[in-house]
PDB file of C-alpha atoms and ligand atoms in Angstrom:
ATOM      1  CA  MET A 232       0.812  -0.121   0.097  1.00 60.00           C
ATOM      2  CA  ALA A 233       0.682   3.634  -0.809  1.00 71.00           C
ATOM      3  CA  SER A 234       3.216   4.659   1.944  1.00 69.00           C
ATOM      4  CA  SER A 235       2.898   8.327   1.234  1.00 78.00           C
ATOM      5  CA  ALA A 236      -1.097   8.751   0.363  1.00 79.00           C
ATOM      6  CA  SER A 237      -2.297  11.035   2.768  1.00 85.00           C
ATOM      7  CA  LYS A 238      -4.338  10.693   5.711  1.00 90.00           C
ATOM      8  CA  PHE A 239      -7.448  12.688   4.150  1.00 96.00           C
ATOM      9  CA  LEU A 240      -7.977   9.100   1.885  1.00 97.00           C
ATOM     10  CA  SER A 241      -9.504   6.584   1.576  1.00 95.00           C
ATOM     11  CA  SER A 242      -8.223   2.409   1.658  1.00 94.00           C
ATOM     12  CA  PRO A 243      -6.856   0.798  -0.855  1.00 95.00           C
ATOM     13  CA  PRO A 244      -4.536   4.387  -1.128  1.00 96.00           C
ATOM     14  CA  THR A 245      -6.332   4.985  -5.113  1.00 97.00           C
ATOM     15  CA  ILE A 246      -5.452   7.324  -8.354  1.00 98.00           C
ATOM     16  CA  GLN A 247      -7.587   8.518  -9.853  1.00 98.00           C
ATOM     17  CA  VAL A 248      -6.524   9.828 -13.278  1.00 97.00           C
ATOM     18  CA  ILE A 249      -8.927  12.543 -14.320  1.00 96.00           C
ATOM     19  CA  ALA A 250      -6.898  13.138 -18.193  1.00 96.00           C
ATOM     20  CA  CYS A 251      -8.149  17.026 -20.169  1.00 95.00           C
ATOM     21  CA  PRO A 252      -7.247  17.024 -23.728  1.00 95.00           C
ATOM     22  CA  PHE A 253      -7.773  20.983 -23.855  1.00 95.00           C
ATOM     23  CA  SER A 254      -5.998  23.763 -24.765  1.00 95.00           C
ATOM     24  CA  GLY A 255      -9.227  26.516 -25.112  1.00 95.00           C
ATOM     25  CA  GLY A 256      -7.889  28.002 -22.471  1.00 96.00           C
ATOM     26  CA  GLN A 257      -5.002  29.510 -25.172  1.00 96.00           C
ATOM     27  CA  LYS A 258      -3.677  29.943 -28.188  1.00 94.00           C
ATOM     28  CA  LYS A 259      -1.086  27.177 -29.431  1.00 94.00           C
ATOM     29  CA  GLY A 260      -2.642  23.683 -30.440  1.00 93.00           C
ATOM     30  CA  GLY A 261       0.036  20.591 -29.255  1.00 95.00           C
ATOM     31  CA  VAL A 262      -0.875  21.453 -24.676  1.00 95.00           C
ATOM     32  CA  ASP A 263      -3.728  19.020 -25.852  1.00 95.00           C
ATOM     33  CA  GLY A 264      -2.115  16.401 -26.521  1.00 95.00           C
ATOM     34  CA  ALA A 265       0.054  16.658 -23.017  1.00 97.00           C
ATOM     35  CA  PRO A 266      -2.028  13.359 -21.587  1.00 96.00           C
ATOM     36  CA  ILE A 267      -1.875  10.822 -23.893  1.00 96.00           C
ATOM     37  CA  ALA A 268       1.611  11.092 -23.841  1.00 97.00           C
ATOM     38  CA  LEU A 269       1.907  11.005 -20.183  1.00 98.00           C
ATOM     39  CA  LEU A 270       0.391   8.108 -20.228  1.00 97.00           C
ATOM     40  CA  ALA A 271       2.652   6.302 -22.921  1.00 97.00           C
ATOM     41  CA  ALA A 272       5.320   7.636 -21.655  1.00 98.00           C
ATOM     42  CA  GLY A 273       3.630   4.728 -18.993  1.00 98.00           C
ATOM     43  CA  LEU A 274       2.570   7.137 -15.685  1.00 98.00           C
ATOM     44  CA  ILE A 275       0.219   4.830 -15.079  1.00 97.00           C
ATOM     45  CA  GLY A 276       2.429   1.850 -14.022  1.00 98.00           C
ATOM     46  CA  GLN A 277       4.854   4.099 -12.274  1.00 98.00           C
ATOM     47  CA  LEU A 278       2.204   4.866  -9.933  1.00 98.00           C
ATOM     48  CA  GLU A 279       1.160   1.080  -9.518  1.00 97.00           C
ATOM     49  CA  GLU A 280       4.849   0.705  -8.772  1.00 97.00           C
ATOM     50  CA  LEU A 281       4.430   3.939  -6.162  1.00 97.00           C
ATOM     51  CA  GLU A 282       2.083   0.344  -4.604  1.00 96.00           C
ATOM     52  CA  TRP A 283      -1.362   3.459  -5.516  1.00 97.00           C
ATOM     53  CA  LYS A 284      -4.618   1.547  -6.893  1.00 97.00           C
ATOM     54  CA  VAL A 285      -4.814   3.212  -9.592  1.00 97.00           C
ATOM     55  CA  SER A 286      -7.871   4.289 -11.780  1.00 96.00           C
ATOM     56  CA  PHE A 287      -8.108   6.076 -15.040  1.00 91.00           C
ATOM     57  CA  ASN A 288     -10.875   7.980 -16.418  1.00 80.00           C
ATOM     58  CA  GLU A 289     -11.661   7.612 -20.008  1.00 80.00           C
ATOM     59  CA  PRO A 290     -10.125  11.290 -21.481  1.00 80.00           C
ATOM     60  CA  LEU A 291     -12.605  13.282 -21.868  1.00 82.00           C
ATOM     61  CA  ALA A 292     -13.877  13.292 -25.847  1.00 78.00           C
ATOM     62  CA  GLU A 293     -12.672  15.677 -28.452  1.00 78.00           C
ATOM     63  CA  SER A 294     -16.052  16.727 -29.410  1.00 78.00           C
ATOM     64  CA  PHE A 295     -16.815  17.671 -25.721  1.00 81.00           C
ATOM     65  CA  LEU A 296     -14.259  20.445 -26.239  1.00 82.00           C
ATOM     66  CA  SER A 297     -13.535  22.285 -28.802  1.00 80.00           C
ATOM     67  CA  LEU A 298     -17.796  24.413 -29.691  1.00 82.00           C
ATOM     68  CA  LYS A 299     -17.787  25.939 -32.931  1.00 82.00           C
ATOM     69  CA  PRO A 300     -16.212  29.283 -32.985  1.00 81.00           C
ATOM     70  CA  GLU A 301     -19.168  31.091 -34.072  1.00 87.00           C
ATOM     71  CA  GLU A 302     -20.527  29.000 -31.260  1.00 92.00           C
ATOM     72  CA  ASP A 303     -18.327  30.690 -28.883  1.00 93.00           C
ATOM     73  CA  ALA A 304     -17.786  34.142 -29.143  1.00 94.00           C
ATOM     74  CA  ASN A 305     -15.364  36.512 -27.304  1.00 96.00           C
ATOM     75  CA  ILE A 306     -16.607  38.160 -24.117  1.00 96.00           C
ATOM     76  CA  GLY A 307     -15.192  41.381 -23.336  1.00 96.00           C
ATOM     77  CA  LYS A 308     -11.742  39.960 -23.774  1.00 96.00           C
ATOM     78  CA  MET A 309     -11.795  36.110 -23.391  1.00 97.00           C
ATOM     79  CA  ILE A 310     -11.300  34.086 -25.507  1.00 96.00           C
ATOM     80  CA  ASN A 311     -13.284  31.117 -26.056  1.00 96.00           C
ATOM     81  CA  PRO A 312     -15.131  31.301 -22.458  1.00 97.00           C
ATOM     82  CA  ARG A 313     -18.278  28.680 -23.437  1.00 96.00           C
ATOM     83  CA  THR A 314     -15.280  25.878 -24.064  1.00 96.00           C
ATOM     84  CA  VAL A 315     -13.428  26.871 -21.272  1.00 96.00           C
ATOM     85  CA  SER A 316     -16.495  27.625 -18.417  1.00 97.00           C
ATOM     86  CA  LYS A 317     -18.103  23.503 -19.939  1.00 96.00           C
ATOM     87  CA  VAL A 318     -14.608  22.101 -19.841  1.00 96.00           C
ATOM     88  CA  CYS A 319     -13.463  23.125 -15.810  1.00 97.00           C
ATOM     89  CA  LYS A 320     -16.678  22.026 -15.358  1.00 97.00           C
ATOM     90  CA  GLU A 321     -16.684  19.213 -15.874  1.00 96.00           C
ATOM     91  CA  VAL A 322     -13.393  18.533 -14.983  1.00 97.00           C
ATOM     92  CA  GLY A 323     -14.176  20.243 -11.352  1.00 97.00           C
ATOM     93  CA  ARG A 324     -17.031  17.463 -11.019  1.00 97.00           C
ATOM     94  CA  LEU A 325     -15.487  14.713 -12.006  1.00 96.00           C
ATOM     95  CA  VAL A 326     -12.427  15.875  -9.281  1.00 98.00           C
ATOM     96  CA  GLY A 327     -15.642  16.173  -6.764  1.00 98.00           C
ATOM     97  CA  GLU A 328     -16.111  12.727  -7.697  1.00 97.00           C
ATOM     98  CA  ALA A 329     -12.538  11.295  -6.782  1.00 98.00           C
ATOM     99  CA  THR A 330     -12.981  13.615  -3.311  1.00 98.00           C
ATOM    100  CA  HIS A 331     -15.294  12.663  -2.005  1.00 98.00           C
ATOM    101  CA  ALA A 332     -14.574   8.542  -3.325  1.00 97.00           C
ATOM    102  CA  GLY A 333     -11.945   9.798  -0.755  1.00 98.00           C
ATOM    103  CA  HIS A 334      -9.423   9.084  -3.881  1.00 98.00           C
ATOM    104  CA  LEU A 335      -6.862  11.822  -4.827  1.00 98.00           C
ATOM    105  CA  PRO A 336      -7.242  13.145  -8.082  1.00 98.00           C
ATOM    106  CA  LEU A 337      -4.566  13.416 -10.531  1.00 98.00           C
ATOM    107  CA  THR A 338      -5.631  16.015 -13.163  1.00 98.00           C
ATOM    108  CA  LEU A 339      -3.230  15.949 -16.241  1.00 97.00           C
ATOM    109  CA  GLY A 340      -3.830  18.610 -17.734  1.00 96.00           C
ATOM    110  CA  GLY A 341      -4.158  20.356 -20.691  1.00 95.00           C
ATOM    111  CA  ASP A 342      -3.490  24.328 -19.336  1.00 97.00           C
ATOM    112  CA  HIS A 343      -3.747  24.988 -17.043  1.00 98.00           C
ATOM    113  CA  SER A 344      -8.048  27.353 -16.777  1.00 98.00           C
ATOM    114  CA  LEU A 345      -8.689  23.503 -16.381  1.00 98.00           C
ATOM    115  CA  ALA A 346      -7.863  24.210 -12.303  1.00 98.00           C
ATOM    116  CA  MET A 347     -10.757  26.346 -12.024  1.00 98.00           C
ATOM    117  CA  GLY A 348     -12.397  23.149 -12.288  1.00 98.00           C
ATOM    118  CA  THR A 349      -9.904  20.669  -9.978  1.00 98.00           C
ATOM    119  CA  VAL A 350      -9.289  23.502  -7.357  1.00 98.00           C
ATOM    120  CA  SER A 351     -13.233  23.073  -7.589  1.00 98.00           C
ATOM    121  CA  GLY A 352     -13.698  19.705  -7.358  1.00 98.00           C
ATOM    122  CA  THR A 353     -11.043  19.574  -4.334  1.00 98.00           C
ATOM    123  CA  LEU A 354     -12.643  22.277  -2.224  1.00 98.00           C
ATOM    124  CA  SER A 355     -16.408  21.221  -2.886  1.00 98.00           C
ATOM    125  CA  LYS A 356     -14.624  18.120  -0.522  1.00 98.00           C
ATOM    126  CA  TYR A 357     -12.199  20.265   1.591  1.00 98.00           C
ATOM    127  CA  PRO A 358     -13.914  24.135   2.762  1.00 98.00           C
ATOM    128  CA  ASP A 359     -10.394  24.226   3.909  1.00 98.00           C
ATOM    129  CA  ALA A 360      -7.993  22.956   1.552  1.00 98.00           C
ATOM    130  CA  CYS A 361      -5.086  24.916   0.651  1.00 98.00           C
ATOM    131  CA  LEU A 362      -3.573  25.570  -3.111  1.00 98.00           C
ATOM    132  CA  ILE A 363      -0.612  25.841  -3.441  1.00 98.00           C
ATOM    133  CA  TRP A 364       0.495  26.786  -7.075  1.00 98.00           C
ATOM    134  CA  ILE A 365       3.584  26.543  -8.475  1.00 98.00           C
ATOM    135  CA  ASP A 366       4.166  28.127 -11.544  1.00 98.00           C
ATOM    136  CA  ALA A 367       5.918  31.103 -13.951  1.00 98.00           C
ATOM    137  CA  HIS A 368       3.113  32.883 -14.002  1.00 98.00           C
ATOM    138  CA  ALA A 369       0.488  33.927 -11.383  1.00 98.00           C
ATOM    139  CA  ASP A 370      -2.100  33.132 -13.879  1.00 98.00           C
ATOM    140  CA  ILE A 371      -4.442  35.616 -11.403  1.00 98.00           C
ATOM    141  CA  ASN A 372      -5.373  37.648 -13.856  1.00 98.00           C
ATOM    142  CA  THR A 373      -9.234  38.529 -14.484  1.00 98.00           C
ATOM    143  CA  PRO A 374     -11.300  38.852 -17.941  1.00 98.00           C
ATOM    144  CA  LEU A 375     -10.769  43.512 -17.004  1.00 97.00           C
ATOM    145  CA  THR A 376      -6.567  42.878 -16.687  1.00 98.00           C
ATOM    146  CA  THR A 377      -5.806  40.233 -18.911  1.00 97.00           C
ATOM    147  CA  ASP A 378      -4.631  41.475 -21.915  1.00 96.00           C
ATOM    148  CA  SER A 379      -3.835  38.201 -23.905  1.00 96.00           C
ATOM    149  CA  GLY A 380      -7.572  36.089 -23.994  1.00 97.00           C
ATOM    150  CA  ASN A 381      -6.047  33.826 -22.235  1.00 97.00           C
ATOM    151  CA  LEU A 382      -8.133  32.194 -19.755  1.00 98.00           C
ATOM    152  CA  HIS A 383      -5.494  29.768 -18.503  1.00 98.00           C
ATOM    153  CA  GLY A 384      -3.621  33.432 -16.989  1.00 98.00           C
ATOM    154  CA  CYS A 385      -6.739  33.548 -14.803  1.00 98.00           C
ATOM    155  CA  PRO A 386      -8.186  30.911 -12.713  1.00 98.00           C
ATOM    156  CA  VAL A 387      -6.757  31.363  -9.451  1.00 98.00           C
ATOM    157  CA  SER A 388      -9.221  35.625 -10.318  1.00 98.00           C
ATOM    158  CA  PHE A 389     -12.028  32.504 -10.872  1.00 98.00           C
ATOM    159  CA  LEU A 390     -11.143  30.430  -7.859  1.00 98.00           C
ATOM    160  CA  MET A 391     -11.798  33.559  -5.943  1.00 98.00           C
ATOM    161  CA  GLY A 392     -14.021  35.990  -6.614  1.00 98.00           C
ATOM    162  CA  LEU A 393     -11.757  39.045  -7.923  1.00 98.00           C
ATOM    163  CA  GLU A 394     -14.008  42.334  -9.633  1.00 97.00           C
ATOM    164  CA  GLY A 395     -14.957  40.993 -12.832  1.00 97.00           C
ATOM    165  CA  THR A 396     -15.561  36.963 -13.074  1.00 98.00           C
ATOM    166  CA  ASP A 397     -18.296  37.342 -11.629  1.00 97.00           C
ATOM    167  CA  VAL A 398     -19.655  37.137 -15.011  1.00 97.00           C
ATOM    168  CA  ALA A 399     -21.428  34.667 -17.158  1.00 95.00           C
ATOM    169  CA  PRO A 400     -21.536  31.747 -18.393  1.00 97.00           C
ATOM    170  CA  PHE A 401     -18.228  30.794 -15.790  1.00 98.00           C
ATOM    171  CA  ASN A 402     -21.005  32.625 -12.757  1.00 97.00           C
ATOM    172  CA  GLU A 403     -23.259  28.614 -13.257  1.00 97.00           C
ATOM    173  CA  TRP A 404     -21.097  27.269 -11.401  1.00 97.00           C
ATOM    174  CA  VAL A 405     -17.987  29.210 -10.331  1.00 97.00           C
ATOM    175  CA  LYS A 406     -17.431  29.652  -6.798  1.00 94.00           C
ATOM    176  CA  PRO A 407     -16.122  31.921  -5.004  1.00 96.00           C
ATOM    177  CA  CYS A 408     -14.227  29.478  -2.667  1.00 96.00           C
ATOM    178  CA  LEU A 409     -10.620  30.223  -2.262  1.00 98.00           C
ATOM    179  CA  ALA A 410      -9.163  32.736   0.188  1.00 98.00           C
ATOM    180  CA  PRO A 411      -5.968  34.678  -0.312  1.00 98.00           C
ATOM    181  CA  ASN A 412      -4.074  33.715   2.551  1.00 98.00           C
ATOM    182  CA  LYS A 413      -5.337  30.311   1.122  1.00 98.00           C
ATOM    183  CA  ILE A 414      -3.153  30.169  -1.104  1.00 98.00           C
ATOM    184  CA  VAL A 415       0.341  30.229  -2.309  1.00 98.00           C
ATOM    185  CA  TYR A 416       2.808  30.186  -5.695  1.00 98.00           C
ATOM    186  CA  ILE A 417       6.690  29.244  -5.659  1.00 98.00           C
ATOM    187  CA  GLY A 418       8.342  29.553  -8.643  1.00 98.00           C
ATOM    188  CA  LEU A 419       7.251  33.370  -9.985  1.00 98.00           C
ATOM    189  CA  ARG A 420       9.235  35.524 -12.834  1.00 98.00           C
ATOM    190  CA  ASP A 421       6.813  37.343 -14.992  1.00 98.00           C
ATOM    191  CA  ILE A 422       3.941  39.305 -13.697  1.00 98.00           C
ATOM    192  CA  ASP A 423       1.214  41.591 -15.684  1.00 97.00           C
ATOM    193  CA  SER A 424       0.822  45.215 -13.550  1.00 96.00           C
ATOM    194  CA  GLY A 425      -2.557  44.201 -13.494  1.00 97.00           C
ATOM    195  CA  GLU A 426      -1.797  41.054 -11.318  1.00 98.00           C
ATOM    196  CA  ARG A 427       1.187  42.619  -9.651  1.00 98.00           C
ATOM    197  CA  LYS A 428      -1.463  44.761  -8.186  1.00 98.00           C
ATOM    198  CA  ILE A 429      -3.998  42.484  -7.687  1.00 98.00           C
ATOM    199  CA  LEU A 430      -1.042  40.038  -5.274  1.00 98.00           C
ATOM    200  CA  LYS A 431      -0.678  43.294  -3.089  1.00 98.00           C
ATOM    201  CA  GLU A 432      -3.421  44.079  -2.631  1.00 98.00           C
ATOM    202  CA  ASN A 433      -4.761  40.771  -1.990  1.00 98.00           C
ATOM    203  CA  LYS A 434      -1.460  39.904  -0.007  1.00 98.00           C
ATOM    204  CA  ILE A 435      -1.316  36.999  -1.242  1.00 98.00           C
ATOM    205  CA  LYS A 436       2.245  34.905  -0.449  1.00 98.00           C
ATOM    206  CA  ALA A 437       4.195  34.164  -3.192  1.00 98.00           C
ATOM    207  CA  PHE A 438       7.829  33.490  -3.719  1.00 98.00           C
ATOM    208  CA  SER A 439       9.207  34.256  -6.731  1.00 98.00           C
ATOM    209  CA  MET A 440      13.336  33.039  -8.391  1.00 98.00           C
ATOM    210  CA  HIS A 441      14.602  36.053  -6.786  1.00 98.00           C
ATOM    211  CA  GLU A 442      12.999  33.772  -2.403  1.00 98.00           C
ATOM    212  CA  VAL A 443      14.408  30.614  -4.675  1.00 98.00           C
ATOM    213  CA  ASP A 444      17.876  32.562  -5.112  1.00 98.00           C
ATOM    214  CA  LYS A 445      17.521  34.171  -2.092  1.00 98.00           C
ATOM    215  CA  TYR A 446      16.421  31.813   0.581  1.00 98.00           C
ATOM    216  CA  GLY A 447      16.772  28.273  -1.143  1.00 98.00           C
ATOM    217  CA  ILE A 448      14.169  25.400  -1.769  1.00 98.00           C
ATOM    218  CA  GLY A 449      14.692  23.970   1.432  1.00 98.00           C
ATOM    219  CA  LYS A 450      13.666  27.591   3.430  1.00 98.00           C
ATOM    220  CA  VAL A 451      11.482  28.554   0.842  1.00 98.00           C
ATOM    221  CA  VAL A 452       8.618  25.432   1.216  1.00 98.00           C
ATOM    222  CA  GLU A 453       8.843  25.723   4.463  1.00 98.00           C
ATOM    223  CA  MET A 454       8.723  29.364   4.542  1.00 98.00           C
ATOM    224  CA  ALA A 455       5.285  28.028   2.668  1.00 98.00           C
ATOM    225  CA  LEU A 456       4.256  25.365   4.149  1.00 98.00           C
ATOM    226  CA  ASP A 457       4.207  27.680   7.290  1.00 98.00           C
ATOM    227  CA  HIS A 458       1.921  30.741   5.676  1.00 98.00           C
ATOM    228  CA  VAL A 459      -1.010  28.176   4.568  1.00 98.00           C
ATOM    229  CA  ASN A 460      -0.330  25.786   6.376  1.00 98.00           C
ATOM    230  CA  PRO A 461       1.171  26.838   9.638  1.00 98.00           C
ATOM    231  CA  ASN A 462       0.211  23.209  11.645  1.00 98.00           C
ATOM    232  CA  ARG A 463       0.533  21.096   8.955  1.00 97.00           C
ATOM    233  CA  ASP A 464      -2.743  19.582   9.178  1.00 97.00           C
ATOM    234  CA  LEU A 465      -4.736  20.930   6.599  1.00 98.00           C
ATOM    235  CA  PRO A 466      -5.324  19.009   3.331  1.00 98.00           C
ATOM    236  CA  ILE A 467      -3.500  20.367  -0.469  1.00 98.00           C
ATOM    237  CA  HIS A 468      -4.198  20.743  -3.337  1.00 98.00           C
ATOM    238  CA  LEU A 469      -0.949  20.901  -5.837  1.00 98.00           C
ATOM    239  CA  SER A 470      -1.211  21.939  -8.697  1.00 98.00           C
ATOM    240  CA  TYR A 471       2.567  22.471 -10.717  1.00 98.00           C
ATOM    241  CA  ASP A 472       2.867  23.963 -13.628  1.00 98.00           C
ATOM    242  CA  VAL A 473       5.649  22.798 -15.363  1.00 98.00           C
ATOM    243  CA  ASP A 474       6.995  26.172 -16.775  1.00 98.00           C
ATOM    244  CA  ALA A 475       7.858  27.059 -13.006  1.00 98.00           C
ATOM    245  CA  LEU A 476      10.943  24.470 -14.382  1.00 98.00           C
ATOM    246  CA  ASP A 477      13.472  26.149 -16.681  1.00 98.00           C
ATOM    247  CA  PRO A 478      13.628  25.828 -20.025  1.00 98.00           C
ATOM    248  CA  ALA A 479      16.246  23.363 -19.897  1.00 98.00           C
ATOM    249  CA  VAL A 480      14.479  21.347 -17.551  1.00 98.00           C
ATOM    250  CA  ALA A 481      11.408  21.546 -19.767  1.00 98.00           C
ATOM    251  CA  PRO A 482      11.386  22.884 -22.478  1.00 98.00           C
ATOM    252  CA  SER A 483       8.057  21.734 -24.974  1.00 98.00           C
ATOM    253  CA  THR A 484       5.796  24.098 -22.472  1.00 97.00           C
ATOM    254  CA  GLY A 485       3.379  27.069 -23.778  1.00 97.00           C
ATOM    255  CA  THR A 486       5.291  30.199 -22.424  1.00 97.00           C
ATOM    256  CA  PRO A 487       8.396  29.272 -21.108  1.00 98.00           C
ATOM    257  CA  VAL A 488       9.860  32.233 -19.705  1.00 98.00           C
ATOM    258  CA  ARG A 489      14.617  31.672 -18.922  1.00 98.00           C
ATOM    259  CA  GLY A 490      15.399  31.751 -15.466  1.00 98.00           C
ATOM    260  CA  GLY A 491      13.140  28.997 -13.530  1.00 98.00           C
ATOM    261  CA  LEU A 492      13.256  26.270 -11.718  1.00 98.00           C
ATOM    262  CA  THR A 493      16.528  23.754 -11.720  1.00 98.00           C
ATOM    263  CA  PHE A 494      14.959  20.622 -12.272  1.00 98.00           C
ATOM    264  CA  ARG A 495      16.571  19.067  -8.001  1.00 98.00           C
ATOM    265  CA  GLU A 496      14.281  22.338  -6.969  1.00 98.00           C
ATOM    266  CA  GLY A 497      11.251  21.470  -9.499  1.00 98.00           C
ATOM    267  CA  HIS A 498      10.986  17.952  -7.282  1.00 98.00           C
ATOM    268  CA  TYR A 499      11.820  18.861  -4.041  1.00 98.00           C
ATOM    269  CA  ILE A 500       8.678  20.907  -3.795  1.00 98.00           C
ATOM    270  CA  CYS A 501       7.127  18.063  -5.050  1.00 98.00           C
ATOM    271  CA  GLU A 502       9.437  15.204  -1.780  1.00 98.00           C
ATOM    272  CA  SER A 503       8.502  18.034   0.105  1.00 98.00           C
ATOM    273  CA  VAL A 504       4.425  18.003  -0.558  1.00 98.00           C
ATOM    274  CA  CYS A 505       4.994  14.860  -0.555  1.00 98.00           C
ATOM    275  CA  GLU A 506       6.327  14.513   3.125  1.00 97.00           C
ATOM    276  CA  THR A 507       3.900  16.300   4.696  1.00 97.00           C
ATOM    277  CA  GLY A 508       1.604  13.516   4.084  1.00 97.00           C
ATOM    278  CA  LEU A 509      -1.320  16.002   3.107  1.00 98.00           C
ATOM    279  CA  LEU A 510      -1.993  15.680  -0.633  1.00 98.00           C
ATOM    280  CA  VAL A 511      -5.292  15.334  -1.873  1.00 98.00           C
ATOM    281  CA  ALA A 512      -5.623  15.742  -5.823  1.00 98.00           C
ATOM    282  CA  LEU A 513      -2.134  16.892  -7.520  1.00 98.00           C
ATOM    283  CA  ASP A 514      -2.864  18.945 -11.422  1.00 98.00           C
ATOM    284  CA  ILE A 515       0.133  18.751 -14.742  1.00 98.00           C
ATOM    285  CA  MET A 516      -0.195  21.187 -16.673  1.00 98.00           C
ATOM    286  CA  GLU A 517       1.026  22.127 -19.909  1.00 98.00           C
ATOM    287  CA  VAL A 518       3.299  20.211 -21.046  1.00 98.00           C
ATOM    288  CA  ASN A 519       2.311  20.712 -24.495  1.00 98.00           C
ATOM    289  CA  PRO A 520       3.946  17.528 -26.703  1.00 97.00           C
ATOM    290  CA  SER A 521       4.069  19.151 -29.637  1.00 96.00           C
ATOM    291  CA  LEU A 522       6.219  22.990 -29.854  1.00 96.00           C
ATOM    292  CA  GLU A 523      10.089  21.428 -29.986  1.00 92.00           C
ATOM    293  CA  ASP A 524      12.065  18.846 -31.322  1.00 95.00           C
ATOM    294  CA  PRO A 525      11.458  15.133 -30.457  1.00 96.00           C
ATOM    295  CA  ILE A 526      14.278  15.031 -27.682  1.00 97.00           C
ATOM    296  CA  SER A 527      12.820  18.603 -25.732  1.00 97.00           C
ATOM    297  CA  VAL A 528       9.166  16.329 -25.744  1.00 97.00           C
ATOM    298  CA  ALA A 529      10.887  13.558 -24.672  1.00 97.00           C
ATOM    299  CA  GLN A 530      12.015  15.347 -21.951  1.00 98.00           C
ATOM    300  CA  THR A 531       9.722  17.519 -20.967  1.00 98.00           C
ATOM    301  CA  VAL A 532       7.696  14.633 -20.430  1.00 98.00           C
ATOM    302  CA  ALA A 533       9.707  12.962 -17.753  1.00 98.00           C
ATOM    303  CA  VAL A 534       9.660  15.223 -16.181  1.00 98.00           C
ATOM    304  CA  GLY A 535       6.498  15.935 -16.034  1.00 98.00           C
ATOM    305  CA  CYS A 536       6.312  12.044 -15.586  1.00 98.00           C
ATOM    306  CA  SER A 537       9.135  12.690 -13.016  1.00 98.00           C
ATOM    307  CA  LEU A 538       7.400  15.353 -10.722  1.00 98.00           C
ATOM    308  CA  THR A 539       3.631  13.202 -10.995  1.00 98.00           C
ATOM    309  CA  ARG A 540       6.095  10.208  -8.503  1.00 98.00           C
ATOM    310  CA  ALA A 541       7.951  12.478  -6.665  1.00 98.00           C
ATOM    311  CA  ALA A 542       4.346  14.315  -5.349  1.00 98.00           C
ATOM    312  CA  LEU A 543       2.861  10.385  -4.613  1.00 98.00           C
ATOM    313  CA  GLY A 544       6.082   9.317  -2.790  1.00 97.00           C
ATOM    314  CA  GLU A 545       8.965   8.268  -5.041  1.00 96.00           C
ATOM    315  CA  THR A 546      12.433   9.087  -3.050  1.00 95.00           C
ATOM    316  CA  LEU A 547      15.419   9.080  -4.279  1.00 94.00           C
ATOM    317  CA  LEU A 548      17.113   6.537  -1.197  1.00 92.00           C
TER     318      LEU A 548
HETATM  319 MN1  LIG B1459      -0.225  28.828 -16.021  1.00 66.05          MN
END
């Protein structure tokens, strides 16, 4: 039986793999190929070797994942709003189902807009859970502050119910469920000016690469946990965007930014969260197997798998 399983899960500890081949939260094709690539790299067998029971949803059907462009015109600046809303709502339902069954949902994106669904699903079961967001970006633009209109840059603002997010079709199902003191970021280094203001005004805790350099990753993870989980007794949702890693480590992703986490820093975060025994949900987002040469793609997919294993019990010794 998986020794890394958190005390919140039922027995036998079970991972529910939710494969979301979805790219509608941003403009580059290919991120929808990530779940299949991660699975083809042997991820399920690797988790079984860590002694988890693994159940697997059929990937969300292609027909479900897009609308005809004429059916999904922009709303304000938001691109593909109806599709993103519909897909995230369904992902939220699946994550909610898994968590209520006492299983650990492992959501394989897809782009990071999906976290609107995954975090909603986790908080429906564990309203006191905290969120650890590993990313180069804060993903906290609102429909009012976004420049690009890409909803993968906005999920956190919807979860918090910030000004501008009370908008159809999202307000038909997204509940403002995340308090600003329940999230912590690690890895940030590319923040829009509107986001910088939001982070400041809401006193949201963020450890950028500057703090990683200054304190080292061990201290940063400890301070991050101290902020959102001071007594180490609350459930943790870990939402991991592989673009937090340096492009030398994870090159095949849609919005790479230089100066990111090293291979070990990236894995250390996962190992430390696992060691808390509090992990209840995991997202692995933004692997895009179509952007780079085959070697870089294989490297990025392999890192997606190894981060997942590290969060779910793999240790170096
Ligand atoms: Mn992201």
